[in-house]
PDB file of C-alpha atoms in Angstrom:
ATOM      1  CA  ALA N   1       2.507  10.806 -28.762  1.00 91.00           C
ATOM      2  CA  GLY N   2       5.689  11.481 -26.850  1.00 92.00           C
ATOM      3  CA  ALA N   3       7.588   8.674 -25.148  1.00 95.00           C
ATOM      4  CA  PHE N   4      10.409   8.439 -22.638  1.00 95.00           C
ATOM      5  CA  ASP N   5      12.115   5.965 -20.323  1.00 94.00           C
ATOM      6  CA  LEU N   6      12.062   6.309 -16.557  1.00 94.00           C
ATOM      7  CA  LEU N   7      14.528   4.367 -14.417  1.00 88.00           C
ATOM      8  CA  ALA N   8      13.789   3.950 -10.707  1.00 90.00           C
ATOM      9  CA  ALA N   9      14.224   0.179 -10.328  1.00 88.00           C
ATOM     10  CA  CYS N  10      11.349  -1.698  -8.637  1.00 91.00           C
ATOM     11  CA  PRO N  11       9.261   1.409  -7.779  1.00 94.00           C
ATOM     12  CA  GLY N  12       9.666   2.631 -11.377  1.00 95.00           C
ATOM     13  CA  TRP N  13       6.073   1.901 -12.362  1.00 97.00           C
ATOM     14  CA  LEU N  14       4.703   3.830  -9.377  1.00 97.00           C
ATOM     15  CA  TYR N  15       7.040   6.704 -10.289  1.00 97.00           C
ATOM     16  CA  ALA N  16       5.557   6.562 -13.807  1.00 97.00           C
ATOM     17  CA  VAL N  17       2.031   6.589 -12.383  1.00 96.00           C
ATOM     18  CA  GLY N  18       2.867   9.683 -10.340  1.00 96.00           C
ATOM     19  CA  ILE N  19       4.282  11.486 -13.366  1.00 96.00           C
ATOM     20  CA  ALA N  20       1.325  10.420 -15.521  1.00 97.00           C
ATOM     21  CA  ARG N  21      -1.091  11.739 -12.907  1.00 96.00           C
ATOM     22  CA  GLY N  22       0.670  15.105 -12.954  1.00 96.00           C
ATOM     23  CA  LEU N  23       0.575  15.291 -16.752  1.00 97.00           C
ATOM     24  CA  VAL N  24      -3.160  14.571 -16.823  1.00 97.00           C
ATOM     25  CA  GLU N  25      -4.016  16.917 -13.931  1.00 95.00           C
ATOM     26  CA  SER N  26      -2.032  19.755 -15.521  1.00 96.00           C
ATOM     27  CA  GLY N  27      -3.902  19.342 -18.784  1.00 96.00           C
ATOM     28  CA  GLN N  28      -0.741  18.628 -20.765  1.00 96.00           C
ATOM     29  CA  CYS N  29      -1.926  15.111 -21.620  1.00 97.00           C
ATOM     30  CA  LYS N  30      -5.364  13.570 -21.999  1.00 97.00           C
ATOM     31  CA  ARG N  31      -4.234   9.969 -21.539  1.00 97.00           C
ATOM     32  CA  VAL N  32      -0.901   8.463 -20.511  1.00 98.00           C
ATOM     33  CA  LEU N  33       0.204   4.863 -21.013  1.00 97.00           C
ATOM     34  CA  SER N  34       2.431   3.844 -18.093  1.00 97.00           C
ATOM     35  CA  ILE N  35       4.376   0.619 -18.663  1.00 96.00           C
ATOM     36  CA  GLY N  36       6.533  -1.367 -16.263  1.00 95.00           C
ATOM     37  CA  ALA N  37       8.699  -4.003 -17.974  1.00 95.00           C
ATOM     38  CA  GLU N  38      11.702  -6.054 -16.900  1.00 91.00           C
ATOM     39  CA  ALA N  39      13.979  -8.738 -18.348  1.00 89.00           C
ATOM     40  CA  LEU N  40      16.001  -9.406 -15.213  1.00 85.00           C
ATOM     41  CA  THR N  41      17.043 -12.917 -16.225  1.00 87.00           C
ATOM     42  CA  LYS N  42      19.500 -11.274 -18.659  1.00 85.00           C
ATOM     43  CA  ILE N  43      21.527  -9.831 -15.782  1.00 81.00           C
ATOM     44  CA  ILE N  44      21.263 -12.631 -13.222  1.00 84.00           C
ATOM     45  CA  ASP N  45      24.292 -14.573 -12.040  1.00 83.00           C
ATOM     46  CA  TRP N  46      22.837 -18.093 -12.109  1.00 86.00           C
ATOM     47  CA  ASN N  47      25.469 -19.258  -9.618  1.00 86.00           C
ATOM     48  CA  ASP N  48      24.231 -16.732  -7.032  1.00 84.00           C
ATOM     49  CA  ARG N  49      21.255 -18.321  -5.311  1.00 82.00           C
ATOM     50  CA  SER N  50      20.564 -15.147  -3.331  1.00 78.00           C
ATOM     51  CA  THR N  51      19.259 -13.567  -6.556  1.00 82.00           C
ATOM     52  CA  ALA N  52      18.784 -16.345  -9.134  1.00 84.00           C
ATOM     53  CA  VAL N  53      15.878 -17.939  -7.258  1.00 85.00           C
ATOM     54  CA  LEU N  54      14.050 -14.631  -6.789  1.00 87.00           C
ATOM     55  CA  PHE N  55      13.998 -12.527  -9.942  1.00 87.00           C
ATOM     56  CA  GLY N  56      11.908 -13.023 -13.076  1.00 89.00           C
ATOM     57  CA  ASP N  57      10.790 -11.292 -16.266  1.00 93.00           C
ATOM     58  CA  GLY N  58       7.455  -9.560 -16.753  1.00 94.00           C
ATOM     59  CA  ALA N  59       5.542  -6.514 -17.940  1.00 96.00           C
ATOM     60  CA  GLY N  60       2.364  -4.648 -17.059  1.00 95.00           C
ATOM     61  CA  ALA N  61       0.705  -1.447 -18.254  1.00 95.00           C
ATOM     62  CA  VAL N  62      -2.142   0.908 -17.402  1.00 95.00           C
ATOM     63  CA  ILE N  63      -3.822   3.858 -19.103  1.00 96.00           C
ATOM     64  CA  ILE N  64      -4.249   6.905 -16.867  1.00 96.00           C
ATOM     65  CA  GLU N  65      -6.887   9.534 -17.630  1.00 96.00           C
ATOM     66  CA  ALA N  66      -9.223  11.910 -15.807  1.00 95.00           C
ATOM     67  CA  VAL N  67     -12.029  10.264 -13.789  1.00 95.00           C
ATOM     68  CA  PRO N  68     -14.824  11.512 -11.473  1.00 94.00           C
ATOM     69  CA  GLU N  69     -13.421  13.015  -8.272  1.00 92.00           C
ATOM     70  CA  GLN N  70     -14.528  10.159  -5.991  1.00 95.00           C
ATOM     71  CA  TYR N  71     -12.329   7.715  -7.929  1.00 96.00           C
ATOM     72  CA  GLY N  72      -8.756   7.612  -9.129  1.00 96.00           C
ATOM     73  CA  ILE N  73      -5.310   8.225  -7.660  1.00 97.00           C
ATOM     74  CA  LYS N  74      -5.524   9.834  -4.216  1.00 97.00           C
ATOM     75  CA  SER N  75      -1.807  10.050  -3.418  1.00 97.00           C
ATOM     76  CA  VAL N  76       1.623   9.162  -4.760  1.00 97.00           C
ATOM     77  CA  ILE N  77       4.771   9.186  -2.628  1.00 96.00           C
ATOM     78  CA  MET N  78       8.265   8.880  -4.125  1.00 96.00           C
ATOM     79  CA  GLY N  79      11.560   8.609  -2.243  1.00 94.00           C
ATOM     80  CA  ALA N  80      15.212   7.730  -2.677  1.00 91.00           C
ATOM     81  CA  ASP N  81      18.332   7.307  -0.543  1.00 87.00           C
ATOM     82  CA  GLY N  82      21.513   6.923  -2.570  1.00 82.00           C
ATOM     83  CA  SER N  83      23.591   6.106   0.493  1.00 81.00           C
ATOM     84  CA  GLY N  84      22.249   2.538   0.301  1.00 79.00           C
ATOM     85  CA  ALA N  85      22.943   2.023  -3.397  1.00 75.00           C
ATOM     86  CA  ASP N  86      25.693  -0.518  -2.732  1.00 78.00           C
ATOM     87  CA  GLN N  87      23.169  -2.861  -1.068  1.00 78.00           C
ATOM     88  CA  LEU N  88      21.161  -3.508  -4.256  1.00 76.00           C
ATOM     89  CA  HIS N  89      22.365  -2.602  -7.741  1.00 68.00           C
ATOM     90  CA  LYS N  90      23.507  -3.905 -11.086  1.00 68.00           C
ATOM     91  CA  ARG N  91      27.270  -4.107 -11.167  1.00 63.00           C
ATOM     92  CA  ALA N  92      28.785  -2.533 -14.253  1.00 58.00           C
ATOM     93  CA  VAL N  93      31.772  -3.671 -16.270  1.00 48.00           C
ATOM     94  CA  ALA N  94      34.368  -1.199 -15.042  1.00 49.00           C
ATOM     95  CA  PRO N  95      37.996  -2.138 -15.792  1.00 51.00           C
ATOM     96  CA  CYS N  96      38.942   1.535 -15.341  1.00 49.00           C
ATOM     97  CA  LEU N  97      38.287   1.449 -11.585  1.00 47.00           C
ATOM     98  CA  PRO N  98      41.281   2.385  -9.393  1.00 52.00           C
ATOM     99  CA  SER N  99      41.556  -1.219  -8.278  1.00 53.00           C
ATOM    100  CA  GLY N 100      41.841  -2.328 -11.877  1.00 52.00           C
ATOM    101  CA  THR N 101      39.490  -5.231 -11.145  1.00 49.00           C
ATOM    102  CA  PRO N 102      36.549  -5.495 -13.573  1.00 51.00           C
ATOM    103  CA  LEU N 103      33.122  -6.136 -12.115  1.00 52.00           C
ATOM    104  CA  SER N 104      30.630  -8.527 -13.653  1.00 55.00           C
ATOM    105  CA  GLU N 105      27.503  -7.051 -15.208  1.00 70.00           C
ATOM    106  CA  THR N 106      25.087  -8.854 -12.909  1.00 74.00           C
ATOM    107  CA  LEU N 107      22.580  -8.019 -10.231  1.00 74.00           C
ATOM    108  CA  TYR N 108      23.927  -7.806  -6.685  1.00 77.00           C
ATOM    109  CA  MET N 109      21.839  -7.760  -3.508  1.00 76.00           C
ATOM    110  CA  ASN N 110      22.742  -7.759   0.173  1.00 79.00           C
ATOM    111  CA  GLY N 111      19.631  -9.651   1.268  1.00 76.00           C
ATOM    112  CA  ARG N 112      19.898  -8.923   4.997  1.00 82.00           C
ATOM    113  CA  GLU N 113      20.303  -5.153   4.577  1.00 84.00           C
ATOM    114  CA  VAL N 114      17.642  -4.921   1.869  1.00 83.00           C
ATOM    115  CA  TYR N 115      15.198  -6.799   4.106  1.00 84.00           C
ATOM    116  CA  LYS N 116      15.702  -4.324   6.962  1.00 87.00           C
ATOM    117  CA  PHE N 117      15.348  -1.374   4.581  1.00 86.00           C
ATOM    118  CA  ALA N 118      12.262  -2.837   2.903  1.00 84.00           C
ATOM    119  CA  VAL N 119      10.348  -3.541   6.113  1.00 85.00           C
ATOM    120  CA  ARG N 120      11.075  -0.050   7.425  1.00 87.00           C
ATOM    121  CA  VAL N 121      10.282   1.871   4.245  1.00 87.00           C
ATOM    122  CA  MET N 122       7.117  -0.081   3.414  1.00 88.00           C
ATOM    123  CA  ASP N 123       5.801   0.992   6.810  1.00 89.00           C
ATOM    124  CA  THR N 124       6.751   4.674   6.552  1.00 92.00           C
ATOM    125  CA  ALA N 125       5.778   5.018   2.872  1.00 94.00           C
ATOM    126  CA  THR N 126       2.400   3.427   3.605  1.00 93.00           C
ATOM    127  CA  ILE N 127       1.643   5.821   6.449  1.00 93.00           C
ATOM    128  CA  GLU N 128       2.685   8.800   4.324  1.00 96.00           C
ATOM    129  CA  ALA N 129       0.511   7.752   1.377  1.00 96.00           C
ATOM    130  CA  LEU N 130      -2.496   7.126   3.631  1.00 97.00           C
ATOM    131  CA  GLU N 131      -2.124  10.474   5.389  1.00 97.00           C
ATOM    132  CA  LYS N 132      -1.826  12.312   2.078  1.00 97.00           C
ATOM    133  CA  ALA N 133      -4.982  10.558   0.847  1.00 97.00           C
ATOM    134  CA  GLY N 134      -6.837  11.334   4.086  1.00 97.00           C
ATOM    135  CA  LEU N 135      -7.404   7.647   4.836  1.00 97.00           C
ATOM    136  CA  THR N 136      -6.370   5.039   7.402  1.00 96.00           C
ATOM    137  CA  VAL N 137      -5.381   1.385   7.125  1.00 95.00           C
ATOM    138  CA  ASP N 138      -8.954   0.433   8.044  1.00 95.00           C
ATOM    139  CA  ASP N 139     -10.141   2.151   4.844  1.00 97.00           C
ATOM    140  CA  ILE N 140      -7.974  -0.075   2.644  1.00 97.00           C
ATOM    141  CA  SER N 141      -9.747  -2.923   0.872  1.00 97.00           C
ATOM    142  CA  LEU N 142      -6.672  -4.477  -0.727  1.00 97.00           C
ATOM    143  CA  PHE N 143      -2.918  -4.167  -0.225  1.00 97.00           C
ATOM    144  CA  VAL N 144      -0.870  -4.658  -3.416  1.00 97.00           C
ATOM    145  CA  PRO N 145       2.818  -4.700  -2.398  1.00 95.00           C
ATOM    146  CA  HIS N 146       5.950  -5.088  -4.450  1.00 94.00           C
ATOM    147  CA  GLN N 147       6.505  -8.824  -4.845  1.00 95.00           C
ATOM    148  CA  ALA N 148      10.081  -8.983  -3.520  1.00 89.00           C
ATOM    149  CA  ASN N 149       9.673 -12.046  -1.327  1.00 88.00           C
ATOM    150  CA  LEU N 150       7.037 -13.507   0.968  1.00 91.00           C
ATOM    151  CA  ARG N 151       8.903 -12.688   4.196  1.00 90.00           C
ATOM    152  CA  ILE N 152       8.898  -8.965   3.425  1.00 90.00           C
ATOM    153  CA  ILE N 153       5.241  -9.016   2.369  1.00 93.00           C
ATOM    154  CA  GLU N 154       4.273 -10.884   5.536  1.00 93.00           C
ATOM    155  CA  ALA N 155       6.283  -8.500   7.728  1.00 91.00           C
ATOM    156  CA  ALA N 156       4.573  -5.499   6.110  1.00 91.00           C
ATOM    157  CA  ARG N 157       1.150  -7.118   6.437  1.00 92.00           C
ATOM    158  CA  GLU N 158       1.649  -7.791  10.139  1.00 92.00           C
ATOM    159  CA  ARG N 159       2.929  -4.270  10.846  1.00 89.00           C
ATOM    160  CA  LEU N 160      -0.150  -2.837   9.107  1.00 90.00           C
ATOM    161  CA  GLY N 161      -2.504  -5.213  10.910  1.00 93.00           C
ATOM    162  CA  LEU N 162      -4.028  -6.590   7.707  1.00 93.00           C
ATOM    163  CA  THR N 163      -5.480 -10.062   7.233  1.00 94.00           C
ATOM    164  CA  ARG N 164      -3.990 -12.264   4.506  1.00 94.00           C
ATOM    165  CA  GLU N 165      -7.265 -11.968   2.568  1.00 95.00           C
ATOM    166  CA  ARG N 166      -6.572  -8.266   2.080  1.00 96.00           C
ATOM    167  CA  VAL N 167      -3.110  -8.789   0.567  1.00 97.00           C
ATOM    168  CA  VAL N 168      -2.246  -9.712  -3.028  1.00 97.00           C
ATOM    169  CA  VAL N 169       0.605 -12.246  -3.375  1.00 96.00           C
ATOM    170  CA  THR N 170       1.939 -13.358  -6.766  1.00 95.00           C
ATOM    171  CA  VAL N 171       5.636 -13.857  -5.994  1.00 93.00           C
ATOM    172  CA  ASP N 172       5.059 -17.620  -5.799  1.00 91.00           C
ATOM    173  CA  GLU N 173       3.875 -17.584  -9.429  1.00 91.00           C
ATOM    174  CA  TYR N 174       6.030 -14.966 -11.147  1.00 91.00           C
ATOM    175  CA  GLY N 175       8.952 -14.244  -8.837  1.00 90.00           C
ATOM    176  CA  ASN N 176      10.179 -10.693  -8.315  1.00 91.00           C
ATOM    177  CA  ASN N 177       9.492  -8.836 -11.572  1.00 93.00           C
ATOM    178  CA  SER N 178      10.862  -5.550 -10.250  1.00 92.00           C
ATOM    179  CA  THR N 179       8.939  -2.606 -11.732  1.00 94.00           C
ATOM    180  CA  ALA N 180       6.431  -4.962 -13.375  1.00 96.00           C
ATOM    181  CA  SER N 181       5.428  -6.735 -10.153  1.00 96.00           C
ATOM    182  CA  ILE N 182       2.694  -4.351  -8.936  1.00 97.00           C
ATOM    183  CA  PRO N 183       0.871  -3.963 -12.290  1.00 96.00           C
ATOM    184  CA  LEU N 184       1.010  -7.758 -12.708  1.00 96.00           C
ATOM    185  CA  ALA N 185      -0.342  -8.314  -9.184  1.00 96.00           C
ATOM    186  CA  LEU N 186      -3.034  -5.694  -9.748  1.00 96.00           C
ATOM    187  CA  ARG N 187      -4.068  -7.356 -12.996  1.00 96.00           C
ATOM    188  CA  ASP N 188      -4.404 -10.729 -11.252  1.00 96.00           C
ATOM    189  CA  ALA N 189      -6.463  -9.211  -8.427  1.00 97.00           C
ATOM    190  CA  VAL N 190      -8.867  -7.636 -10.920  1.00 96.00           C
ATOM    191  CA  ALA N 191      -9.125 -10.859 -12.941  1.00 96.00           C
ATOM    192  CA  ASP N 192      -9.857 -12.819  -9.752  1.00 96.00           C
ATOM    193  CA  GLY N 193     -12.711 -10.469  -8.810  1.00 96.00           C
ATOM    194  CA  ARG N 194     -10.928  -9.128  -5.735  1.00 97.00           C
ATOM    195  CA  VAL N 195     -11.271  -5.474  -6.789  1.00 97.00           C
ATOM    196  CA  ASN N 196     -14.655  -3.724  -6.807  1.00 96.00           C
ATOM    197  CA  VAL N 197     -15.853  -0.229  -7.613  1.00 96.00           C
ATOM    198  CA  GLY N 198     -15.187   2.075  -4.664  1.00 96.00           C
ATOM    199  CA  ASP N 199     -12.406  -0.093  -3.177  1.00 97.00           C
ATOM    200  CA  ASN N 200      -9.376   1.745  -1.806  1.00 98.00           C
ATOM    201  CA  LEU N 201      -6.141   0.085  -2.895  1.00 98.00           C
ATOM    202  CA  LEU N 202      -2.741   0.575  -1.282  1.00 97.00           C
ATOM    203  CA  LEU N 203       0.329   0.070  -3.504  1.00 97.00           C
ATOM    204  CA  VAL N 204       3.871   0.085  -2.071  1.00 96.00           C
ATOM    205  CA  SER N 205       7.228  -0.692  -3.666  1.00 94.00           C
ATOM    206  CA  PHE N 206      10.963  -0.444  -2.916  1.00 92.00           C
ATOM    207  CA  GLY N 207      14.085  -1.292  -4.840  1.00 87.00           C
ATOM    208  CA  ALA N 208      17.615  -0.602  -6.018  1.00 85.00           C
ATOM    209  CA  GLY N 209      19.038   2.823  -5.671  1.00 82.00           C
ATOM    210  CA  LEU N 210      17.728   2.641  -2.966  1.00 87.00           C
ATOM    211  CA  THR N 211      14.289   3.882  -4.011  1.00 91.00           C
ATOM    212  CA  TRP N 212      10.705   3.524  -2.837  1.00 93.00           C
ATOM    213  CA  ALA N 213       7.182   4.645  -3.744  1.00 96.00           C
ATOM    214  CA  SER N 214       3.622   4.241  -2.512  1.00 97.00           C
ATOM    215  CA  SER N 215       0.177   5.171  -3.743  1.00 97.00           C
ATOM    216  CA  VAL N 216      -3.466   5.040  -2.688  1.00 98.00           C
ATOM    217  CA  LEU N 217      -6.161   4.834  -5.339  1.00 97.00           C
ATOM    218  CA  THR N 218      -9.919   4.354  -5.366  1.00 97.00           C
ATOM    219  CA  TRP N 219     -11.121   1.895  -8.004  1.00 97.00           C
ATOM    220  CA  GLY N 220     -13.693   3.270 -10.427  1.00 94.00           C
ATOM    221  CA  PRO N 221     -16.175   1.758 -12.880  1.00 91.00           C
ATOM    222  CA  ALA N 222     -14.887   0.334 -16.143  1.00 79.00           C
TER     223      ALA N 222
END
C-alpha cells in the first residue's frame, strides 16, 4: 500500500477524507486509511496561556471504501486563504531573517482574529457542504465541529439554529487536537450511541494557514 503525508493543519483529516473519497470513486484504490494525528504539546510555549490551555495531543483514523449509494460521503469542501497565515501558525527558527532576530519554534495564535475567521468560515463552509449534498440544516442529525474552543462551537451552533443535543463537544475532555479532533469526536459520538444508520452528519473544521474544510455524510450499517 502507498502512503503519504498531508499537511493542512486542523482541517487536515477532512482534506484526507476528500482525497480518499476521490481515490475510491476513481477506482484507483479499494480502501483508504485516513489518519489524523497530532502531538501539539511538543510545540507549545507553556508560558503562553492563549495556546497552552487549549491544545492537546491525539489521533483518530477511519477506513474509507465504497458503500451503497444512499450512504457515505455526500460532499467535501476544502478551502484556504494564505493572507491570514500570520494569525495562526507555527513559528520557525529563522536566524537568517532580514531582522536577524530568531523566532521560537512554537505555536502562535491571534485569538481574536482567529475567532472572527472561524465563526465566519464555519457558517459559509457549512452552507456550501449542505448545498453540494442537496440537504438543509434541518436534515442534519448531528453536528461534529472542530473542537477549537466552546465559544466558537456555540457561536456556530447558534448561527445554524441547532440545539445543543445535536452538537458533539469533546474539547472539555481532550482540548484542541487539531486534525485529530473531528475523528476523536466522531468516535465518541458513535460509542455513546448518538449516531444511527441513516443519520446525516455535518463535519466542519478550520485552522492554521488559514485553511478550512467541511463535509456531509450519511451513516451506514456496520
